[in-house]
Short mmCIF file of C-alpha atoms in Angstrom, two decimals:
data_model
loop_
_atom_site.label_atom_id
_atom_site.label_comp_id
_atom_site.label_asym_id
_atom_site.label_seq_id
_atom_site.Cartn_x
_atom_site.Cartn_y
_atom_site.Cartn_z
CA MET N 1 12.08 4.92 148.66
CA THR N 2 14.05 1.86 146.92
CA GLN N 3 12.29 -0.43 145.02
CA ALA N 4 9.88 -2.75 146.85
CA PRO N 5 11.09 -6.22 147.44
CA ALA N 6 9.45 -8.97 145.37
CA ALA N 7 6.58 -10.59 147.28
CA PRO N 8 6.55 -14.15 148.53
CA ARG N 9 5.40 -16.70 145.96
CA GLY N 10 2.05 -17.15 147.92
CA SER N 11 1.57 -13.42 147.80
CA ARG N 12 2.53 -13.03 144.10
CA ARG N 13 -0.38 -15.69 143.45
CA ARG N 14 -2.69 -13.84 145.34
CA HIS N 15 -1.92 -10.68 143.56
CA ASP N 16 -2.29 -12.33 140.28
CA ARG N 17 -5.85 -13.55 141.19
CA GLU N 18 -6.76 -10.13 142.21
CA ILE N 19 -5.36 -8.73 138.73
CA VAL N 20 -7.04 -11.25 136.74
CA ALA N 21 -10.39 -11.07 138.56
CA LEU N 22 -10.52 -7.38 137.76
CA ALA N 23 -8.75 -6.89 134.49
CA VAL N 24 -10.41 -9.45 132.50
CA PRO N 25 -14.00 -8.31 133.05
CA ALA N 26 -12.65 -4.72 132.78
CA PHE N 27 -11.20 -5.67 129.39
CA GLY N 28 -14.73 -6.73 128.14
CA ALA N 29 -16.34 -3.60 129.27
CA LEU N 30 -13.66 -1.44 127.52
CA ILE N 31 -14.13 -3.12 124.34
CA ALA N 32 -17.91 -3.07 124.29
CA GLU N 33 -18.01 0.93 124.28
CA PRO N 34 -16.43 1.07 120.87
CA LEU N 35 -18.60 -1.59 119.64
CA PHE N 36 -21.48 0.96 120.02
CA LEU N 37 -19.85 3.29 117.46
CA MET N 38 -19.10 0.17 115.25
CA ALA N 39 -23.01 -0.72 115.28
CA ASP N 40 -23.94 2.74 114.35
CA THR N 41 -21.49 2.96 111.68
CA ALA N 42 -22.67 -0.42 110.08
CA ILE N 43 -26.39 0.35 110.30
CA VAL N 44 -26.00 4.10 109.14
CA GLY N 45 -23.70 3.25 106.60
CA HIS N 46 -26.31 1.63 104.53
CA LEU N 47 -28.39 4.89 104.57
CA GLY N 48 -25.89 6.45 102.31
CA THR N 49 -22.53 8.07 102.14
CA ALA N 50 -23.59 11.51 103.20
CA GLN N 51 -25.34 9.95 106.24
CA LEU N 52 -22.26 7.96 107.08
CA ALA N 53 -20.03 11.09 106.64
CA GLY N 54 -22.26 13.08 109.19
CA LEU N 55 -22.20 10.38 111.50
CA GLY N 56 -18.35 10.31 111.44
CA VAL N 57 -18.09 13.99 112.19
CA ALA N 58 -20.85 13.86 114.96
CA SER N 59 -19.30 10.77 116.58
CA ALA N 60 -15.91 12.28 116.64
CA LEU N 61 -17.16 15.43 118.33
CA LEU N 62 -19.15 13.37 120.78
CA ALA N 63 -16.41 11.01 121.63
CA THR N 64 -13.98 13.99 122.37
CA ALA N 65 -16.74 15.65 124.47
CA VAL N 66 -17.12 12.42 126.64
CA SER N 67 -13.53 11.32 126.81
CA VAL N 68 -12.60 14.87 128.39
CA PHE N 69 -14.60 13.67 131.41
CA VAL N 70 -13.09 10.09 131.91
CA PHE N 71 -11.63 11.58 135.11
CA LEU N 72 -15.05 10.84 136.49
CA ALA N 73 -14.32 7.13 136.21
CA TYR N 74 -10.79 7.45 137.43
CA ALA N 75 -11.03 9.83 140.22
CA THR N 76 -14.03 7.92 141.61
CA THR N 77 -12.46 4.60 141.36
CA ALA N 78 -9.43 5.70 143.48
CA ALA N 79 -11.51 7.60 146.29
CA VAL N 80 -13.99 4.88 146.61
CA ALA N 81 -11.33 2.14 146.80
CA ARG N 82 -9.42 3.85 149.60
CA ARG N 83 -12.67 4.10 151.65
CA VAL N 84 -13.15 0.22 150.87
CA GLY N 85 -9.75 -0.51 152.14
CA ALA N 86 -10.18 1.46 155.20
CA GLY N 87 -13.38 -0.73 155.98
CA ASP N 88 -15.96 2.13 155.67
CA LEU N 89 -18.37 1.18 152.91
CA PRO N 90 -21.09 3.74 153.79
CA ALA N 91 -18.36 6.53 153.16
CA ALA N 92 -17.18 4.61 149.86
CA ILE N 93 -20.79 4.75 148.59
CA ARG N 94 -21.33 8.21 149.59
CA GLN N 95 -17.99 9.36 147.76
CA GLY N 96 -19.29 7.55 144.65
CA MET N 97 -22.82 9.19 144.94
CA ASP N 98 -21.03 12.72 145.00
CA GLY N 99 -19.21 11.67 141.65
CA ILE N 100 -22.42 10.63 140.35
CA TRP N 101 -23.98 14.00 141.05
CA LEU N 102 -21.05 15.80 139.61
CA ALA N 103 -21.47 13.64 136.34
CA LEU N 104 -25.09 14.64 135.93
CA LEU N 105 -24.26 18.36 136.53
CA LEU N 106 -21.39 18.18 134.00
CA GLY N 107 -23.73 16.35 131.58
CA LEU N 108 -26.55 18.96 131.88
CA ALA N 109 -23.93 21.83 131.25
CA VAL N 110 -22.60 20.07 128.24
CA ILE N 111 -26.24 19.84 126.75
CA VAL N 112 -26.90 23.35 127.12
CA VAL N 113 -23.50 24.24 125.21
CA VAL N 114 -23.87 21.67 122.42
CA LEU N 115 -27.39 22.16 121.43
CA PRO N 116 -27.26 25.89 120.22
CA THR N 117 -23.63 25.45 118.88
CA ALA N 118 -23.96 22.19 117.02
CA PRO N 119 -24.18 23.79 113.61
CA ALA N 120 -21.29 25.99 114.09
CA VAL N 121 -19.12 23.24 115.69
CA VAL N 122 -19.90 20.93 112.66
CA GLU N 123 -18.90 23.64 110.20
CA LEU N 124 -15.74 24.18 111.95
CA PHE N 125 -15.03 20.58 111.73
CA GLY N 126 -15.03 20.98 108.22
CA SER N 127 -18.05 18.75 107.18
CA SER N 128 -19.33 18.96 103.66
CA ASP N 129 -22.50 20.80 102.80
CA THR N 130 -24.29 17.40 102.15
CA ALA N 131 -23.25 15.64 105.27
CA ALA N 132 -23.38 18.73 107.69
CA PRO N 133 -27.43 18.46 108.11
CA TYR N 134 -26.97 14.85 109.15
CA ALA N 135 -24.09 15.62 111.61
CA VAL N 136 -26.08 18.25 113.10
CA THR N 137 -29.12 16.10 113.55
CA TYR N 138 -27.05 13.20 114.83
CA LEU N 139 -25.04 15.40 117.33
CA ARG N 140 -28.13 17.39 118.81
CA ILE N 141 -29.91 14.21 119.62
CA SER N 142 -27.04 12.21 120.88
CA ALA N 143 -26.09 15.28 123.01
CA LEU N 144 -29.27 14.39 125.04
CA GLY N 145 -27.62 11.16 126.19
CA ILE N 146 -24.52 12.79 127.58
CA PRO N 147 -25.58 13.11 131.11
CA ALA N 148 -26.38 9.44 130.90
CA MET N 149 -22.95 8.65 129.43
CA LEU N 150 -21.17 10.64 132.14
CA VAL N 151 -23.18 9.11 134.90
CA VAL N 152 -22.17 5.71 133.47
CA LEU N 153 -18.37 6.68 133.67
CA ALA N 154 -18.90 7.79 137.46
CA ALA N 155 -20.99 4.61 138.35
CA THR N 156 -18.56 2.41 136.66
CA GLY N 157 -15.81 4.10 138.69
CA VAL N 158 -17.93 3.43 141.98
CA LEU N 159 -18.31 -0.29 141.17
CA ARG N 160 -14.43 -0.38 140.12
CA GLY N 161 -13.64 1.11 143.50
CA LEU N 162 -15.87 -1.54 145.23
CA GLN N 163 -13.57 -4.07 143.41
CA ASP N 164 -16.61 -5.02 141.05
CA THR N 165 -15.63 -5.00 137.29
CA ARG N 166 -18.20 -7.80 136.39
CA THR N 167 -21.34 -5.70 136.81
CA PRO N 168 -19.90 -3.00 134.39
CA LEU N 169 -19.08 -5.89 131.89
CA TYR N 170 -22.71 -7.22 131.93
CA VAL N 171 -24.05 -3.67 131.79
CA ALA N 172 -21.81 -2.84 128.77
CA VAL N 173 -22.81 -5.99 126.85
CA ALA N 174 -26.59 -5.59 127.39
CA GLY N 175 -26.13 -1.90 126.42
CA PHE N 176 -24.37 -3.04 123.28
CA VAL N 177 -27.16 -5.43 122.30
CA ALA N 178 -30.06 -2.92 123.33
CA ASN N 179 -28.27 -0.29 121.05
CA GLY N 180 -28.01 -2.58 118.03
CA VAL N 181 -31.68 -3.68 118.24
CA LEU N 182 -33.04 0.00 118.78
CA ASN N 183 -30.84 1.30 115.90
CA VAL N 184 -32.27 -1.28 113.48
CA ALA N 185 -35.81 -0.70 114.64
CA LEU N 186 -35.63 2.85 114.56
CA VAL N 187 -33.50 3.53 111.52
CA TYR N 188 -35.42 1.10 109.35
CA GLY N 189 -38.42 -0.26 111.20
CA ALA N 190 -39.68 3.31 111.97
CA GLY N 191 -37.93 4.98 109.00
CA LEU N 192 -36.21 7.74 111.18
CA GLY N 193 -32.93 7.46 109.31
CA ILE N 194 -29.89 8.87 111.00
CA ALA N 195 -32.04 10.49 113.67
CA GLY N 196 -33.23 6.85 114.66
CA SER N 197 -29.73 5.91 115.13
CA ALA N 198 -29.04 8.77 117.61
CA TRP N 199 -32.25 8.13 119.42
CA GLY N 200 -31.38 4.23 119.76
CA THR N 201 -27.95 5.23 121.30
CA VAL N 202 -29.60 7.80 123.77
CA ILE N 203 -32.06 5.24 124.93
CA ALA N 204 -29.45 2.38 125.16
CA GLN N 205 -27.13 5.01 127.18
CA PHE N 206 -30.15 6.10 129.68
CA ALA N 207 -30.92 2.27 130.26
CA MET N 208 -27.32 1.62 131.12
CA ALA N 209 -27.35 4.51 133.44
CA ALA N 210 -30.55 3.20 135.01
CA ALA N 211 -29.00 -0.18 135.61
CA TYR N 212 -26.01 1.19 137.37
CA LEU N 213 -28.03 3.46 139.40
CA VAL N 214 -30.12 0.68 140.70
CA VAL N 215 -26.99 -1.04 141.76
CA VAL N 216 -25.35 1.91 143.53
CA VAL N 217 -28.77 2.93 145.14
CA ARG N 218 -29.31 -0.72 146.51
CA GLY N 219 -25.84 -0.72 148.14
CA ALA N 220 -26.48 2.89 149.52
CA ARG N 221 -29.52 1.81 151.03
CA ARG N 222 -27.83 -1.63 152.43
CA HIS N 223 -25.23 0.48 154.10
CA GLY N 224 -27.29 3.43 155.14
CA ALA N 225 -25.43 5.94 152.88
CA SER N 226 -27.09 9.18 151.95
CA LEU N 227 -28.29 9.64 148.26
CA ARG N 228 -28.84 13.40 148.54
CA PRO N 229 -26.44 15.72 146.69
CA ASP N 230 -23.73 17.16 149.01
CA ALA N 231 -22.14 20.38 147.76
CA ALA N 232 -18.99 19.99 149.70
CA GLY N 233 -18.48 16.41 148.34
CA ILE N 234 -19.28 17.33 144.83
CA ARG N 235 -16.64 20.21 144.99
CA ALA N 236 -14.22 17.62 146.29
CA CYS N 237 -14.79 15.27 143.50
CA ALA N 238 -14.23 18.16 141.10
CA ARG N 239 -11.07 19.37 142.85
CA ALA N 240 -9.83 15.58 142.46
CA GLY N 241 -10.89 15.36 138.94
CA ALA N 242 -9.28 18.57 137.77
CA PRO N 243 -5.73 17.31 137.50
CA LEU N 244 -6.86 14.39 135.52
CA LEU N 245 -8.72 16.70 133.18
CA VAL N 246 -5.36 18.41 132.34
CA ARG N 247 -3.90 15.04 131.98
CA THR N 248 -6.62 13.88 129.52
CA LEU N 249 -6.60 17.15 127.47
CA SER N 250 -2.77 16.95 127.09
CA LEU N 251 -3.16 13.41 125.97
CA ARG N 252 -5.77 14.47 123.33
CA ALA N 253 -3.49 17.26 122.23
CA ILE N 254 -0.87 14.87 121.53
CA LEU N 255 -3.15 12.80 119.29
CA MET N 256 -4.35 15.63 117.50
CA ILE N 257 -0.81 16.75 116.89
CA ALA N 258 0.06 13.34 115.67
CA THR N 259 -2.96 13.07 113.09
CA ALA N 260 -2.37 16.66 111.96
CA VAL N 261 1.40 15.86 111.17
CA ALA N 262 0.22 12.63 109.48
CA ALA N 263 -2.15 14.65 107.16
CA ARG N 264 0.75 16.92 106.10
CA LEU N 265 2.77 13.88 105.10
CA GLY N 266 0.19 12.99 102.21
CA ASP N 267 -2.89 10.94 101.92
CA ALA N 268 -1.26 7.50 102.03
CA ASP N 269 0.45 8.51 105.41
CA ILE N 270 -2.71 9.74 106.89
CA ALA N 271 -4.58 6.58 105.76
CA ALA N 272 -1.91 4.43 107.29
CA HIS N 273 -1.91 6.41 110.42
CA GLN N 274 -5.48 5.90 110.95
CA ILE N 275 -5.15 2.24 110.56
CA ILE N 276 -2.34 1.95 112.96
CA LEU N 277 -3.91 4.49 115.46
CA SER N 278 -6.96 2.16 115.42
CA LEU N 279 -4.80 -0.98 116.09
CA TRP N 280 -2.73 0.97 118.78
CA SER N 281 -6.09 2.09 120.47
CA LEU N 282 -7.15 -1.62 120.40
CA LEU N 283 -4.04 -2.88 122.09
CA ALA N 284 -4.42 -0.05 124.56
CA PHE N 285 -7.71 -1.73 125.83
CA ALA N 286 -5.84 -4.92 126.97
CA LEU N 287 -3.09 -2.74 128.86
CA ASP N 288 -5.70 -0.31 130.31
CA ALA N 289 -7.62 -3.32 131.68
CA ILE N 290 -4.40 -4.00 133.89
CA ALA N 291 -4.41 -0.26 134.70
CA ILE N 292 -8.05 -0.22 136.01
CA ALA N 293 -7.21 -3.30 138.08
CA GLY N 294 -4.25 -1.30 139.44
CA GLN N 295 -6.49 1.80 140.32
CA ALA N 296 -8.92 -0.48 142.35
CA ILE N 297 -6.21 -2.61 143.97
CA ILE N 298 -3.82 0.20 144.91
CA GLY N 299 -6.48 2.39 146.23
CA ARG N 300 -7.78 -0.38 148.56
CA TYR N 301 -4.14 -1.26 149.72
CA LEU N 302 -3.49 2.38 150.71
CA GLY N 303 -6.98 2.86 152.27
CA ALA N 304 -6.07 -0.24 154.49
CA GLY N 305 -2.69 1.20 155.43
CA ASP N 306 -0.66 -1.50 153.84
CA ALA N 307 2.08 0.42 152.21
CA LEU N 308 4.21 -2.47 151.72
CA GLY N 309 1.33 -4.37 149.95
CA ALA N 310 0.65 -1.57 147.56
CA ARG N 311 4.44 -1.31 146.57
CA GLN N 312 4.62 -5.16 146.08
CA VAL N 313 1.29 -5.29 144.12
CA CYS N 314 2.78 -2.24 142.04
CA ARG N 315 5.71 -4.27 141.09
CA ARG N 316 3.63 -7.44 140.38
CA MET N 317 1.69 -5.29 137.96
CA VAL N 318 4.52 -3.91 136.09
CA GLU N 319 5.69 -7.40 135.44
CA TRP N 320 2.23 -7.99 134.04
CA GLY N 321 2.24 -5.01 131.74
CA ILE N 322 5.73 -5.87 130.27
CA GLY N 323 4.49 -9.36 129.92
CA VAL N 324 1.37 -8.44 128.02
CA GLY N 325 3.33 -5.77 126.19
CA VAL N 326 5.45 -8.45 124.68
CA VAL N 327 2.85 -10.81 123.79
CA LEU N 328 1.00 -7.99 122.07
CA GLY N 329 4.04 -6.84 120.27
CA GLY N 330 4.97 -10.04 119.04
CA LEU N 331 1.39 -10.84 117.75
CA MET N 332 1.54 -7.59 115.99
CA ILE N 333 4.71 -8.40 114.29
CA ALA N 334 3.33 -11.78 113.26
CA ALA N 335 -0.16 -10.31 112.15
CA ARG N 336 1.02 -7.35 110.01
CA PRO N 337 0.67 -8.72 106.62
CA LEU N 338 -2.86 -10.16 107.60
CA PHE N 339 -3.98 -6.95 109.45
CA LEU N 340 -3.73 -4.30 106.79
CA PRO N 341 -5.78 -6.04 104.15
CA LEU N 342 -8.70 -5.74 106.28
CA PHE N 343 -8.66 -1.92 105.93
CA THR N 344 -7.47 -1.23 102.48
CA GLY N 345 -6.29 -2.80 99.39
CA ASP N 346 -3.98 0.12 98.57
CA SER N 347 -0.61 -1.28 98.23
CA THR N 348 1.00 2.26 98.87
CA VAL N 349 -0.71 2.41 102.22
CA HIS N 350 0.52 -1.14 103.10
CA ASP N 351 4.15 -0.15 102.19
CA THR N 352 3.84 2.90 104.24
CA ALA N 353 2.33 1.14 107.32
CA LEU N 354 4.45 -1.77 107.58
CA PRO N 355 7.68 -0.23 109.04
CA ALA N 356 5.71 2.25 111.22
CA LEU N 357 3.62 -0.87 112.49
CA LEU N 358 7.07 -2.54 113.47
CA VAL N 359 7.75 0.53 115.53
CA VAL N 360 4.67 0.34 117.37
CA ALA N 361 5.00 -3.35 118.10
CA LEU N 362 8.50 -2.93 119.68
CA ALA N 363 7.26 -0.20 121.76
CA GLN N 364 4.43 -2.27 123.29
CA PRO N 365 6.41 -3.31 126.48
CA ILE N 366 6.96 0.32 127.08
CA CYS N 367 3.22 0.93 126.72
CA GLY N 368 2.61 -1.81 129.20
CA VAL N 369 4.71 -0.25 131.98
CA VAL N 370 3.14 3.25 131.05
CA TYR N 371 -0.41 2.07 131.40
CA VAL N 372 0.20 0.24 134.61
CA LEU N 373 1.94 2.91 136.37
CA ASP N 374 -0.57 5.39 135.24
CA GLY N 375 -3.24 3.15 136.87
CA VAL N 376 -1.12 2.78 139.97
CA LEU N 377 -0.63 6.70 140.50
CA MET N 378 -4.40 7.02 139.76
CA GLY N 379 -5.41 4.61 142.25
CA ALA N 380 -3.13 6.52 144.87
CA GLY N 381 -4.71 9.77 143.91
CA ASP N 382 -1.55 11.27 142.57
CA GLY N 383 -3.40 13.27 140.06
CA PRO N 384 -1.44 16.34 140.31
CA TYR N 385 1.80 14.68 139.43
CA LEU N 386 0.21 12.97 136.52
CA ALA N 387 -0.93 16.38 135.00
CA ARG N 388 2.49 17.71 135.35
CA ALA N 389 4.18 14.74 133.94
CA MET N 390 1.73 14.74 130.97
CA LEU N 391 2.21 18.46 130.17
CA LEU N 392 6.10 17.71 130.19
CA THR N 393 5.57 14.88 127.81
CA LEU N 394 3.51 16.99 125.54
CA ALA N 395 6.26 19.63 125.62
CA VAL N 396 8.72 17.06 124.58
CA PHE N 397 6.48 15.26 121.86
CA ALA N 398 5.10 18.45 120.09
CA PRO N 399 8.42 19.80 118.56
CA ALA N 400 9.70 16.25 117.77
CA ALA N 401 6.38 15.44 115.94
CA LEU N 402 6.42 18.89 114.19
CA LEU N 403 10.02 18.43 113.01
CA VAL N 404 9.10 15.16 111.21
CA PRO N 405 7.82 16.62 108.04
CA VAL N 406 10.55 19.70 108.18
CA PHE N 407 13.45 17.00 107.92
CA GLY N 408 11.54 14.82 105.49
CA GLY N 409 10.70 12.06 107.77
CA GLY N 410 7.59 9.91 106.92
CA LEU N 411 5.03 7.96 109.03
CA THR N 412 7.70 5.67 110.72
CA ALA N 413 9.48 8.72 112.02
CA LEU N 414 6.12 10.06 113.18
CA TRP N 415 5.52 6.76 115.02
CA ALA N 416 9.13 6.90 116.43
CA ALA N 417 7.99 10.31 118.13
CA MET N 418 4.91 8.49 119.54
CA THR N 419 7.41 6.05 120.95
CA LEU N 420 9.65 8.93 122.26
CA MET N 421 6.39 10.19 123.92
CA MET N 422 5.66 6.95 125.61
CA THR N 423 9.28 6.52 126.77
CA VAL N 424 9.08 10.03 128.29
CA ARG N 425 5.77 9.01 130.11
CA MET N 426 7.34 5.89 131.31
CA LEU N 427 10.38 7.69 132.81
CA THR N 428 8.30 10.27 134.58
CA LEU N 429 6.07 7.55 135.92
CA TRP N 430 8.95 5.26 137.13
CA LEU N 431 10.71 8.03 138.84
CA ARG N 432 7.50 8.86 140.71
CA THR N 433 6.88 5.33 141.64
CA ARG N 434 10.43 4.71 142.83
CA SER N 435 10.28 7.81 144.93
CA GLY N 436 7.55 6.39 147.04
CA ARG N 437 5.75 9.91 147.31
CA TRP N 438 2.83 8.24 145.84
CA VAL N 439 2.34 5.98 148.84
CA VAL N 440 0.02 7.84 151.00
CA THR N 441 -2.08 5.69 153.36
CA GLY N 442 -5.51 6.34 154.92
CA ALA N 443 -9.22 6.77 153.96
CA THR N 444 -8.36 9.91 152.14
CA ARG N 445 -5.41 11.39 150.52
#
């Protein structure tokens, strides 16, 4: 396929309205989730250093466990959106229920694994003797909320597929507020310490899951969709999600390699790396919001059999990604001297981070294209290609990153390798998008 022709001005405006209507609430919901951790950190931090260190270890393990299953949201969004585009709302909701049932089963399996292995995993993570008991306590209690967390992921995917990103925003904000109130009440009011923080988060997560289920169940009853678990449907959801699991694990491996290399460069480098990584993740939320809009919109167009419309809205979203990337990069360059003192007063860390931040800023337009095309191909259900492309990216990045300390490179060189990684992703995604092989119309791929 050649590149899609630019849509007429009226169509571009319609695409813009669709993108904004879905992306803005999605951005709000995305940033609400890390606020959970920030609230826990602020509350537990006043208990003592050992408790805070325990929280740091446990929360990192939980975040890894949950992020591995993010495919529950992505695959469900694409599948539901296709059914919506085909005009079959009962089948769309039925598809979503299969994803929710899969999330519940996976969550229960994670509990079975985490509860008995928590002490060994915490020890493997290198937690100190004083922090380890707190980490184990927090991990074991919070693990009970993993089924709710995964149900939230799947149900979010259902609503996104139904072209609704406002409800996830409302639920996320309400969950954040409830989490904060419960944490304060249980940690200090009830005197439960770090266990109270974990219980507060578990309760908030189950409340969020319940809110989502109320919305989905109402939709199912309104359209006559079955709520019962369907083995064939659950297996289909698992098969659709497996390639995205490979993609996610490959991306996690890239981030772990980058952190390991930064640690070998020295204390100032790893400190600066963590600061830059936090900013990079924050900027990713803005770009990921466009990608989420892409998943929902592309799936709907392909389900409706509108291949030309899918190509045109893809082109428009790429323009959005580049534009947002340029703006974010410019803001980062301007805010570099103001941003770093918020995290540390160490001048050595500042000097290490400043040139690396410039590399990250210049890479933001590339990141914009990557996130958008990633969302487009997810929306098209092109998971197997995304898995292969990410494995190739990992194969290119790993030696480049590992050679940084060998040749005496510093943090700036490491983030240049990260930019190489994003460039490889952009090229693989662009080639796939240009080929047109992702354009498969119909209610199912």
